[in-house]
Amino acid sequence: MGQVIAYLRVSTQRQQRSGLGIEAQRAAIERFAAAESLAIIGEYTEAETGKGADALDRRPQLAAALAAARKAKCSIVVSKLDRLSRDVAFVSGLMAQRVPFMVAELGRDADPFMLHLYAALAEKERRLIGERTRAALQAKRAAGAKLGNPTNLRSAGETGRAVQRQAVDRFVRSVLPTLDAVRNSGAVSLAEITTALNERGVRSASGGRWHRSSVRNLLIQAQSRV
């Protein structure tokens, strides 16, 4: 039986005191661990925002979970990717810690490349939603409408995650043919493939340039589809 370290996070101290969110995360992680025959050997709980370049410095429980996972040579499991962060740069930094992460919602087979994609898509979608929401609220205020609280947030979240998964699949399918062409042209090393993708104007999942780490993850994902 494999071993994992559980990490749970809420954004405010009030949520931590009330238990809102923590029990749901713990239950999701326990169900995932049972289904995958994994033993939870430690649990770390935090009440801290996931925003900011210094987020890891402000999250001592995550740092402790990383240290425990390194010592036990095992993975950290979270219920959802946003319990780590909604910021793609922060998630990428965690991947560089060389401690494997599992996301119960995405399944055990979600590799670092997929986690980068989901984080990039979530960040972009959050930004677009924010822009659309602000524009809609301004229009309603201008029209004199009385604004209320949004409803059906759980349903909306599930729909959004399904859309993200579809977007990830489309992105992978769109890049793999170009990757095959690049490799068939003689590019073998990570540096050569990275240069070839950038020269062809192919954008990474975050919309920017490719780097060796993102190419390595793409190759891993390509191999899993063989």
Coordinates of N, CA and C in Angstrom, one line a residue:
M1 N 0.8 -1.2 0.0 CA 0.0 0.0 0.0 C 0.9 1.2 0.0
G2 N 0.6 2.2 -0.9 CA 1.3 3.4 -1.0 C 1.0 4.4 0.1
Q3 N 1.8 5.4 0.4 CA 1.6 6.4 1.4 C 1.4 7.8 0.8
V4 N 0.7 8.6 1.5 CA 0.5 10.0 1.1 C 0.4 10.9 2.3
I5 N 0.7 12.2 2.1 CA 0.5 13.2 3.1 C -0.7 14.1 2.6
A6 N -1.7 14.3 3.5 CA -2.9 15.1 3.1 C -2.6 16.5 3.4
Y7 N -3.0 17.4 2.5 CA -2.9 18.9 2.8 C -4.3 19.5 2.5
L8 N -4.8 20.3 3.5 CA -6.1 20.9 3.4 C -5.9 22.4 3.7
R9 N -6.7 23.2 2.9 CA -6.5 24.7 3.1 C -7.9 25.4 2.9
V10 N -8.1 26.3 3.8 CA -9.2 27.3 3.6 C -8.6 28.7 3.6
S11 N -9.4 29.6 3.1 CA -8.8 30.9 2.8 C -8.9 31.9 4.0
T12 N -9.7 31.6 5.0 CA -9.9 32.6 6.1 C -9.8 31.8 7.4
Q13 N -9.5 32.5 8.5 CA -9.5 32.0 9.8 C -10.9 31.6 10.3
R14 N -11.9 32.4 9.8 CA -13.3 32.1 10.2 C -13.7 30.8 9.6
Q15 N -13.3 30.5 8.4 CA -13.6 29.2 7.8 C -13.0 28.1 8.6
Q16 N -11.7 28.3 9.0 CA -11.0 27.3 9.8 C -11.7 27.0 11.1
R17 N -12.2 28.1 11.8 CA -12.9 27.9 13.1 C -14.2 27.2 12.9
S18 N -14.9 27.5 11.8 CA -16.2 26.9 11.6 C -16.1 25.5 11.1
G19 N -15.0 25.1 10.5 CA -14.8 23.8 9.9 C -15.4 23.8 8.5
L20 N -15.9 24.9 7.9 CA -16.5 25.0 6.6 C -15.4 24.6 5.6
G21 N -15.6 23.7 4.8 CA -14.7 23.3 3.7 C -13.7 22.3 4.1
I22 N -13.2 22.3 5.4 CA -12.2 21.4 5.8 C -12.7 19.9 5.8
E23 N -13.9 19.7 6.4 CA -14.4 18.4 6.5 C -14.7 17.8 5.1
A24 N -15.2 18.7 4.2 CA -15.5 18.2 2.8 C -14.2 17.8 2.1
Q25 N -13.1 18.6 2.3 CA -11.8 18.3 1.7 C -11.3 17.0 2.3
R26 N -11.4 16.8 3.6 CA -10.9 15.6 4.3 C -11.7 14.4 3.8
A27 N -13.0 14.5 3.6 CA -13.8 13.4 3.1 C -13.4 13.0 1.7
A28 N -13.2 14.0 0.9 CA -12.8 13.7 -0.5 C -11.4 13.0 -0.6
I29 N -10.5 13.5 0.2 CA -9.2 12.9 0.2 C -9.2 11.4 0.8
E30 N -10.0 11.2 1.8 CA -10.2 9.9 2.3 C -10.8 8.9 1.4
R31 N -11.8 9.4 0.6 CA -12.4 8.6 -0.4 C -11.4 8.2 -1.5
F32 N -10.7 9.2 -1.9 CA -9.7 9.0 -3.0 C -8.6 8.0 -2.5
A33 N -8.1 8.2 -1.3 CA -7.1 7.3 -0.7 C -7.6 5.9 -0.6
A34 N -8.8 5.7 -0.2 CA -9.4 4.3 -0.1 C -9.5 3.7 -1.4
A35 N -10.0 4.5 -2.4 CA -10.1 3.9 -3.8 C -8.8 3.5 -4.4
E36 N -7.8 4.3 -4.1 CA -6.4 4.0 -4.7 C -5.5 3.2 -3.8
S37 N -6.1 2.7 -2.7 CA -5.3 1.9 -1.8 C -4.0 2.6 -1.3
L38 N -4.3 3.8 -0.8 CA -3.2 4.7 -0.3 C -3.5 4.9 1.2
A39 N -2.4 4.9 2.0 CA -2.5 5.2 3.4 C -2.1 6.6 3.7
I40 N -3.0 7.4 4.4 CA -2.7 8.8 4.8 C -1.8 8.7 6.1
I41 N -0.6 9.1 6.0 CA 0.3 9.0 7.1 C 0.5 10.4 7.8
G42 N -0.1 11.4 7.3 CA 0.0 12.7 7.9 C -1.0 13.7 7.3
E43 N -1.4 14.6 8.1 CA -2.4 15.7 7.6 C -1.9 17.0 8.1
Y44 N -1.9 18.0 7.2 CA -1.6 19.4 7.5 C -2.7 20.3 7.0
T45 N -3.2 21.1 7.9 CA -4.3 22.0 7.7 C -3.9 23.5 7.8
E46 N -4.3 24.3 6.9 CA -3.9 25.7 6.9 C -5.1 26.6 6.6
A47 N -5.0 27.8 7.2 CA -6.0 28.9 6.9 C -5.2 30.1 6.3
E48 N -5.1 30.2 5.0 CA -4.3 31.2 4.4 C -4.6 31.3 3.0
T49 N -4.6 32.5 2.5 CA -4.8 32.8 1.1 C -3.8 32.1 0.2
G50 N -4.2 31.8 -1.0 CA -3.2 31.2 -2.0 C -2.6 32.2 -2.9
K51 N -2.9 33.5 -2.6 CA -2.4 34.6 -3.5 C -1.1 35.1 -3.1
G52 N -0.4 35.7 -4.1 CA 0.9 36.4 -3.8 C 2.1 35.7 -4.1
A53 N 3.2 36.4 -4.4 CA 4.4 35.8 -4.8 C 5.1 35.1 -3.6
D54 N 4.7 35.6 -2.3 CA 5.3 35.0 -1.1 C 4.3 34.0 -0.4
A55 N 3.4 33.5 -1.2 CA 2.4 32.6 -0.7 C 3.0 31.4 0.1
L56 N 4.0 30.8 -0.4 CA 4.6 29.7 0.3 C 5.2 30.1 1.6
D57 N 5.8 31.3 1.7 CA 6.4 31.7 2.9 C 5.3 32.0 4.0
R58 N 4.1 32.3 3.5 CA 3.0 32.5 4.4 C 2.2 31.3 4.7
R59 N 2.6 30.1 4.2 CA 1.9 28.9 4.4 C 2.8 27.8 5.0
P60 N 3.1 28.0 6.3 CA 4.1 27.1 7.0 C 3.6 25.6 7.0
Q61 N 2.3 25.4 7.0 CA 1.8 24.0 7.0 C 2.1 23.3 5.6
L62 N 2.0 24.1 4.6 CA 2.4 23.5 3.3 C 3.9 23.2 3.2
A63 N 4.7 24.1 3.8 CA 6.1 23.8 3.8 C 6.4 22.6 4.7
A64 N 5.6 22.4 5.8 CA 5.8 21.2 6.6 C 5.4 20.0 5.9
A65 N 4.3 20.1 5.1 CA 3.8 18.9 4.4 C 4.9 18.5 3.3
L66 N 5.5 19.5 2.7 CA 6.6 19.2 1.7 C 7.7 18.5 2.4
A67 N 8.1 19.0 3.6 CA 9.2 18.3 4.3 C 8.9 16.9 4.7
A68 N 7.7 16.7 5.1 CA 7.2 15.4 5.6 C 7.2 14.4 4.4
A69 N 6.7 14.9 3.2 CA 6.6 14.1 2.0 C 8.0 13.7 1.5
R70 N 9.0 14.7 1.6 CA 10.3 14.3 1.2 C 10.9 13.3 2.1
K71 N 10.7 13.4 3.4 CA 11.3 12.4 4.3 C 10.7 11.1 4.1
A72 N 9.4 11.0 3.9 CA 8.7 9.7 3.7 C 8.8 9.2 2.2
K73 N 9.3 10.1 1.3 CA 9.4 9.8 -0.1 C 8.1 9.4 -0.7
C74 N 7.1 10.2 -0.4 CA 5.7 10.0 -0.9 C 5.1 11.3 -1.4
S75 N 3.9 11.2 -1.9 CA 3.2 12.3 -2.5 C 2.4 13.1 -1.5
I76 N 2.0 14.3 -1.9 CA 1.0 15.1 -1.2 C -0.3 15.0 -1.9
V77 N -1.4 14.8 -1.2 CA -2.7 14.8 -1.9 C -3.5 15.9 -1.4
V78 N -4.2 16.6 -2.3 CA -5.2 17.6 -2.0 C -6.5 17.3 -2.7
S79 N -7.6 17.8 -2.2 CA -8.9 17.5 -2.7 C -9.1 18.1 -4.1
K80 N -8.7 19.4 -4.3 CA -8.8 20.1 -5.5 C -7.5 20.9 -5.8
L81 N -7.3 21.2 -7.0 CA -6.0 21.9 -7.4 C -6.0 23.3 -6.7
D82 N -7.2 23.9 -6.6 CA -7.2 25.3 -6.0 C -6.9 25.3 -4.5
R83 N -6.8 24.1 -3.9 CA -6.4 24.1 -2.5 C -4.9 24.3 -2.4
L84 N -4.2 24.1 -3.5 CA -2.8 24.5 -3.6 C -2.7 26.0 -3.9
S85 N -3.3 26.3 -5.0 CA -3.4 27.7 -5.5 C -4.1 27.8 -6.7
R86 N -4.7 29.0 -7.1 CA -5.2 29.3 -8.3 C -4.3 30.0 -9.2
D87 N -3.0 30.2 -8.8 CA -2.0 30.9 -9.5 C -1.1 30.0 -10.2
V88 N -0.9 30.0 -11.5 CA -0.1 29.1 -12.2 C 1.3 29.2 -11.9
A89 N 1.9 30.4 -11.6 CA 3.3 30.5 -11.2 C 3.6 29.8 -9.9
F90 N 2.6 29.9 -8.9 CA 2.8 29.3 -7.6 C 2.8 27.8 -7.8
V91 N 1.8 27.2 -8.6 CA 1.7 25.8 -8.8 C 3.0 25.3 -9.5
S92 N 3.5 26.1 -10.5 CA 4.7 25.7 -11.2 C 5.9 25.6 -10.2
G93 N 5.9 26.6 -9.3 CA 7.0 26.6 -8.2 C 6.9 25.3 -7.3
L94 N 5.7 24.9 -7.0 CA 5.5 23.7 -6.2 C 6.0 22.5 -6.9
M95 N 5.7 22.4 -8.3 CA 6.2 21.3 -9.0 C 7.7 21.2 -9.0
A96 N 8.3 22.3 -8.9 CA 9.8 22.4 -8.9 C 10.4 21.9 -7.6
Q97 N 9.5 21.7 -6.6 CA 10.0 21.2 -5.3 C 10.4 19.7 -5.3
R98 N 10.0 19.1 -6.4 CA 10.3 17.7 -6.6 C 9.6 16.8 -5.6
V99 N 8.5 17.2 -5.2 CA 7.6 16.4 -4.4 C 6.3 16.1 -5.2
P100 N 6.0 14.9 -5.5 CA 4.8 14.6 -6.3 C 3.5 15.1 -5.6
F101 N 2.6 15.6 -6.4 CA 1.3 16.0 -5.9 C 0.2 15.1 -6.6
M102 N -0.8 14.8 -5.8 CA -2.0 14.1 -6.4 C -3.2 15.0 -6.1
V103 N -4.1 15.1 -7.0 CA -5.4 15.9 -6.8 C -6.5 14.9 -6.9
A104 N -7.2 14.8 -5.8 CA -8.3 13.8 -5.8 C -9.3 14.0 -6.9
E105 N -9.7 15.2 -7.1 CA -10.7 15.5 -8.1 C -10.2 15.1 -9.5
L106 N -8.9 15.2 -9.8 CA -8.4 14.9 -11.2 C -8.0 13.4 -11.3
G107 N -7.8 12.7 -10.2 CA -7.4 11.3 -10.4 C -5.9 11.1 -10.2
R108 N -5.5 9.9 -10.0 CA -4.1 9.6 -9.7 C -3.2 9.8 -10.9
D109 N -3.8 9.7 -12.1 CA -3.0 9.7 -13.3 C -2.7 11.1 -13.8
A110 N -3.2 12.1 -13.1 CA -2.9 13.5 -13.6 C -1.4 13.9 -13.3
D111 N -0.6 13.9 -14.3 CA 0.8 14.2 -14.1 C 1.1 15.7 -14.0
P112 N 2.4 16.1 -13.7 CA 2.7 17.5 -13.6 C 2.3 18.3 -14.8
F113 N 2.4 17.8 -16.0 CA 2.0 18.5 -17.2 C 0.5 18.9 -17.2
M114 N -0.3 17.9 -16.8 CA -1.7 18.2 -16.7 C -2.0 19.2 -15.6
L115 N -1.3 19.1 -14.5 CA -1.5 20.1 -13.4 C -1.2 21.5 -13.8
H116 N -0.1 21.6 -14.6 CA 0.3 22.9 -15.1 C -0.9 23.4 -16.0
L117 N -1.4 22.6 -16.9 CA -2.4 23.0 -17.8 C -3.7 23.4 -17.1
Y118 N -4.1 22.6 -16.1 CA -5.3 23.0 -15.4 C -5.1 24.3 -14.6
A119 N -3.9 24.5 -14.0 CA -3.6 25.7 -13.3 C -3.7 26.9 -14.3
A120 N -3.0 26.8 -15.5 CA -3.0 27.9 -16.4 C -4.4 28.2 -16.9
L121 N -5.2 27.2 -17.2 CA -6.6 27.4 -17.7 C -7.4 28.0 -16.6
A122 N -7.3 27.5 -15.3 CA -8.0 28.1 -14.2 C -7.7 29.6 -14.0
E123 N -6.4 29.9 -14.1 CA -6.0 31.3 -13.9 C -6.6 32.2 -15.0
K124 N -6.5 31.7 -16.2 CA -7.1 32.5 -17.3 C -8.6 32.6 -17.2
E125 N -9.3 31.5 -16.9 CA -10.7 31.5 -16.8 C -11.1 32.5 -15.6
R126 N -10.4 32.4 -14.5 CA -10.7 33.3 -13.4 C -10.6 34.8 -13.8
R127 N -9.6 35.1 -14.6 CA -9.4 36.5 -15.0 C -10.5 36.9 -15.9
L128 N -10.9 36.0 -16.9 CA -12.0 36.3 -17.8 C -13.3 36.4 -17.1
I129 N -13.6 35.6 -16.1 CA -14.8 35.6 -15.3 C -14.9 36.9 -14.6
G130 N -13.8 37.3 -14.0 CA -13.7 38.6 -13.3 C -14.0 39.8 -14.2
E131 N -13.5 39.8 -15.4 CA -13.7 40.9 -16.3 C -15.2 40.9 -16.7
R132 N -15.7 39.7 -17.0 CA -17.1 39.7 -17.4 C -18.1 40.1 -16.3
T133 N -17.7 39.6 -15.1 CA -18.6 39.9 -14.0 C -18.6 41.4 -13.7
R134 N -17.4 42.1 -13.7 CA -17.4 43.5 -13.5 C -18.1 44.3 -14.5
A135 N -18.0 43.8 -15.8 CA -18.7 44.5 -16.9 C -20.2 44.3 -16.7
A136 N -20.7 43.1 -16.3 CA -22.1 42.9 -16.2 C -22.7 43.7 -15.0
L137 N -21.9 43.7 -13.9 CA -22.4 44.5 -12.7 C -22.5 46.0 -13.0
Q138 N -21.5 46.5 -13.8 CA -21.5 47.9 -14.1 C -22.8 48.2 -15.0
A139 N -23.0 47.3 -15.9 CA -24.2 47.5 -16.8 C -25.5 47.5 -16.0
K140 N -25.6 46.5 -15.1 CA -26.8 46.4 -14.3 C -27.0 47.6 -13.4
R141 N -25.9 48.1 -12.8 CA -26.0 49.3 -11.9 C -26.4 50.5 -12.8
A142 N -25.8 50.6 -14.0 CA -26.2 51.7 -14.8 C -27.7 51.7 -15.2
A143 N -28.2 50.4 -15.3 CA -29.7 50.3 -15.6 C -30.6 50.4 -14.4
G144 N -30.0 50.6 -13.2 CA -30.8 50.7 -12.0 C -31.2 49.4 -11.4
A145 N -30.6 48.3 -11.8 CA -31.1 47.0 -11.2 C -30.5 46.8 -9.8
K146 N -31.3 46.1 -9.0 CA -30.9 45.7 -7.6 C -30.1 44.4 -7.7
L147 N -28.9 44.5 -7.2 CA -28.0 43.3 -7.3 C -28.1 42.4 -6.1
G148 N -28.1 41.1 -6.3 CA -28.2 40.1 -5.3 C -27.0 39.2 -5.3
N149 N -27.0 38.2 -4.5 CA -26.0 37.2 -4.4 C -26.1 36.1 -5.4
P150 N -25.0 35.6 -6.0 CA -25.1 34.5 -7.0 C -25.6 33.2 -6.3
T151 N -26.2 32.4 -7.0 CA -26.7 31.1 -6.5 C -26.1 29.9 -7.3
N152 N -26.4 28.7 -6.9 CA -25.9 27.5 -7.6 C -24.4 27.6 -7.8
L153 N -23.6 28.0 -6.8 CA -22.2 28.1 -7.0 C -21.6 26.7 -7.3
R154 N -22.1 25.7 -6.6 CA -21.5 24.3 -6.7 C -21.7 23.8 -8.2
S155 N -22.9 24.0 -8.7 CA -23.2 23.6 -10.0 C -22.4 24.4 -11.0
A156 N -22.2 25.7 -10.8 CA -21.4 26.5 -11.7 C -19.9 26.0 -11.6
G157 N -19.4 25.7 -10.4 CA -18.1 25.2 -10.3 C -17.8 23.9 -11.0
E158 N -18.8 23.0 -10.9 CA -18.7 21.7 -11.6 C -18.7 21.9 -13.1
T159 N -19.5 22.8 -13.6 CA -19.6 23.1 -15.0 C -18.3 23.7 -15.5
G160 N -17.7 24.6 -14.7 CA -16.4 25.2 -15.0 C -15.3 24.2 -15.1
R161 N -15.3 23.3 -14.2 CA -14.2 22.3 -14.2 C -14.3 21.3 -15.4
A162 N -15.6 21.0 -15.8 CA -15.8 20.2 -16.9 C -15.3 20.9 -18.2
V163 N -15.5 22.2 -18.2 CA -15.1 23.0 -19.4 C -13.5 23.0 -19.4
Q164 N -12.9 23.1 -18.2 CA -11.5 23.1 -18.2 C -10.9 21.8 -18.7
R165 N -11.5 20.7 -18.2 CA -11.0 19.4 -18.7 C -11.1 19.3 -20.2
Q166 N -12.2 19.8 -20.8 CA -12.3 19.7 -22.2 C -11.3 20.6 -22.9
A167 N -11.0 21.7 -22.3 CA -10.0 22.6 -22.9 C -8.6 22.0 -22.8
V168 N -8.3 21.3 -21.7 CA -7.0 20.6 -21.6 C -6.9 19.6 -22.7
D169 N -7.9 18.8 -22.9 CA -7.9 17.7 -23.9 C -7.7 18.4 -25.3
R170 N -8.4 19.5 -25.6 CA -8.2 20.1 -26.9 C -6.8 20.6 -27.1
F171 N -6.2 21.2 -26.0 CA -4.9 21.7 -26.1 C -3.9 20.6 -26.4
V172 N -4.0 19.5 -25.7 CA -3.0 18.4 -25.9 C -3.2 17.9 -27.3
R173 N -4.4 17.7 -27.8 CA -4.6 17.2 -29.1 C -4.0 18.1 -30.2
S174 N -4.1 19.4 -29.9 CA -3.7 20.4 -30.9 C -2.2 20.5 -31.0
V175 N -1.5 20.2 -29.9 CA 0.0 20.3 -29.8 C 0.7 19.0 -30.3
L176 N 0.1 17.9 -30.0 CA 0.8 16.6 -30.3 C 1.2 16.5 -31.7
P177 N 0.4 16.8 -32.7 CA 0.8 16.7 -34.1 C 2.1 17.5 -34.4
T178 N 2.1 18.7 -33.9 CA 3.3 19.6 -34.1 C 4.5 19.0 -33.4
L179 N 4.3 18.4 -32.2 CA 5.4 17.8 -31.5 C 6.0 16.6 -32.3
D180 N 5.1 15.8 -32.9 CA 5.5 14.7 -33.7 C 6.3 15.2 -34.9
A181 N 5.9 16.3 -35.6 CA 6.5 16.9 -36.7 C 7.9 17.4 -36.3
V182 N 8.0 18.0 -35.2 CA 9.3 18.6 -34.7 C 10.3 17.4 -34.4
R183 N 9.8 16.4 -33.8 CA 10.7 15.2 -33.5 C 11.1 14.5 -34.8
N184 N 10.2 14.4 -35.7 CA 10.5 13.7 -37.0 C 11.5 14.5 -37.8
S185 N 11.6 15.8 -37.6 CA 12.5 16.7 -38.3 C 13.9 16.6 -37.8
G186 N 14.1 15.9 -36.7 CA 15.4 15.6 -36.1 C 15.7 16.2 -34.7
A187 N 14.7 17.0 -34.2 CA 14.9 17.6 -32.9 C 14.7 16.5 -31.8
V188 N 15.7 16.2 -31.0 CA 15.7 15.1 -30.1 C 15.8 15.6 -28.6
S189 N 16.7 16.5 -28.3 CA 16.9 17.0 -27.0 C 15.8 17.9 -26.5
L190 N 15.7 18.1 -25.2 CA 14.7 19.1 -24.7 C 14.9 20.5 -25.3
A191 N 16.2 20.9 -25.3 CA 16.6 22.2 -25.9 C 16.2 22.3 -27.3
E192 N 16.4 21.3 -28.1 CA 16.1 21.4 -29.5 C 14.6 21.4 -29.8
I193 N 13.8 20.7 -29.0 CA 12.4 20.7 -29.2 C 11.8 22.0 -28.7
T194 N 12.3 22.5 -27.6 CA 11.9 23.8 -27.1 C 12.1 24.9 -28.1
T195 N 13.3 24.9 -28.7 CA 13.6 26.0 -29.7 C 12.7 25.8 -30.9
A196 N 12.5 24.6 -31.3 CA 11.6 24.3 -32.5 C 10.2 24.8 -32.3
L197 N 9.6 24.5 -31.1 CA 8.3 24.9 -30.8 C 8.1 26.4 -30.8
N198 N 9.1 27.1 -30.2 CA 9.1 28.5 -30.1 C 9.3 29.2 -31.5
E199 N 10.2 28.6 -32.3 CA 10.4 29.1 -33.6 C 9.1 29.0 -34.5
R200 N 8.4 27.9 -34.3 CA 7.1 27.7 -35.0 C 6.0 28.6 -34.5
G201 N 6.2 29.3 -33.4 CA 5.2 30.1 -32.9 C 4.1 29.4 -32.1
V202 N 4.4 28.2 -31.7 CA 3.4 27.4 -30.9 C 3.5 27.9 -29.5
R203 N 2.3 28.2 -29.0 CA 2.2 28.7 -27.6 C 2.0 27.6 -26.6
S204 N 2.5 27.8 -25.4 CA 2.4 26.9 -24.3 C 0.9 27.0 -23.8
A205 N 0.6 26.2 -22.8 CA -0.7 26.2 -22.2 C -1.0 27.5 -21.5
S206 N 0.0 28.2 -21.0 CA -0.2 29.5 -20.4 C -0.3 30.7 -21.4
G207 N -0.1 30.3 -22.7 CA -0.1 31.3 -23.7 C 1.3 32.0 -24.0
G208 N 2.3 31.5 -23.3 CA 3.6 32.1 -23.5 C 4.6 31.1 -24.3
R209 N 5.9 31.3 -24.0 CA 6.9 30.5 -24.7 C 7.1 29.2 -23.9
W210 N 7.7 28.3 -24.7 CA 8.0 27.0 -24.1 C 9.3 27.0 -23.4
H211 N 9.4 26.2 -22.4 CA 10.7 26.1 -21.6 C 11.0 24.6 -21.5
R212 N 12.2 24.2 -21.1 CA 12.5 22.8 -21.1 C 11.6 22.0 -20.2
S213 N 11.2 22.6 -19.0 CA 10.4 21.9 -18.1 C 9.0 21.6 -18.7
S214 N 8.4 22.6 -19.4 CA 7.1 22.4 -20.0 C 7.2 21.4 -21.1
V215 N 8.3 21.4 -21.9 CA 8.5 20.4 -23.0 C 8.6 19.0 -22.4
R216 N 9.3 18.9 -21.3 CA 9.5 17.6 -20.6 C 8.1 17.1 -20.2
N217 N 7.3 17.9 -19.6 CA 6.0 17.5 -19.2 C 5.1 17.1 -20.4
L218 N 5.3 17.8 -21.5 CA 4.5 17.5 -22.7 C 4.9 16.2 -23.3
L219 N 6.2 15.8 -23.2 CA 6.7 14.6 -23.7 C 6.2 13.4 -22.8
I220 N 6.1 13.7 -21.5 CA 5.5 12.7 -20.6 C 4.1 12.4 -21.0
Q221 N 3.3 13.5 -21.2 CA 1.9 13.4 -21.6 C 1.8 12.7 -23.0
A222 N 2.7 13.0 -23.9 CA 2.6 12.3 -25.2 C 2.8 10.9 -25.1
Q223 N 3.8 10.5 -24.2 CA 4.1 9.1 -24.0 C 2.9 8.3 -23.5
S224 N 2.2 9.0 -22.6 CA 1.0 8.3 -21.9 C -0.1 8.1 -22.9
R225 N -0.1 8.8 -24.1 CA -1.1 8.6 -25.1 C -0.8 7.6 -26.1
V226 N 0.4 7.0 -26.0 CA 0.9 6.0 -27.0 C 0.1 4.7 -26.8

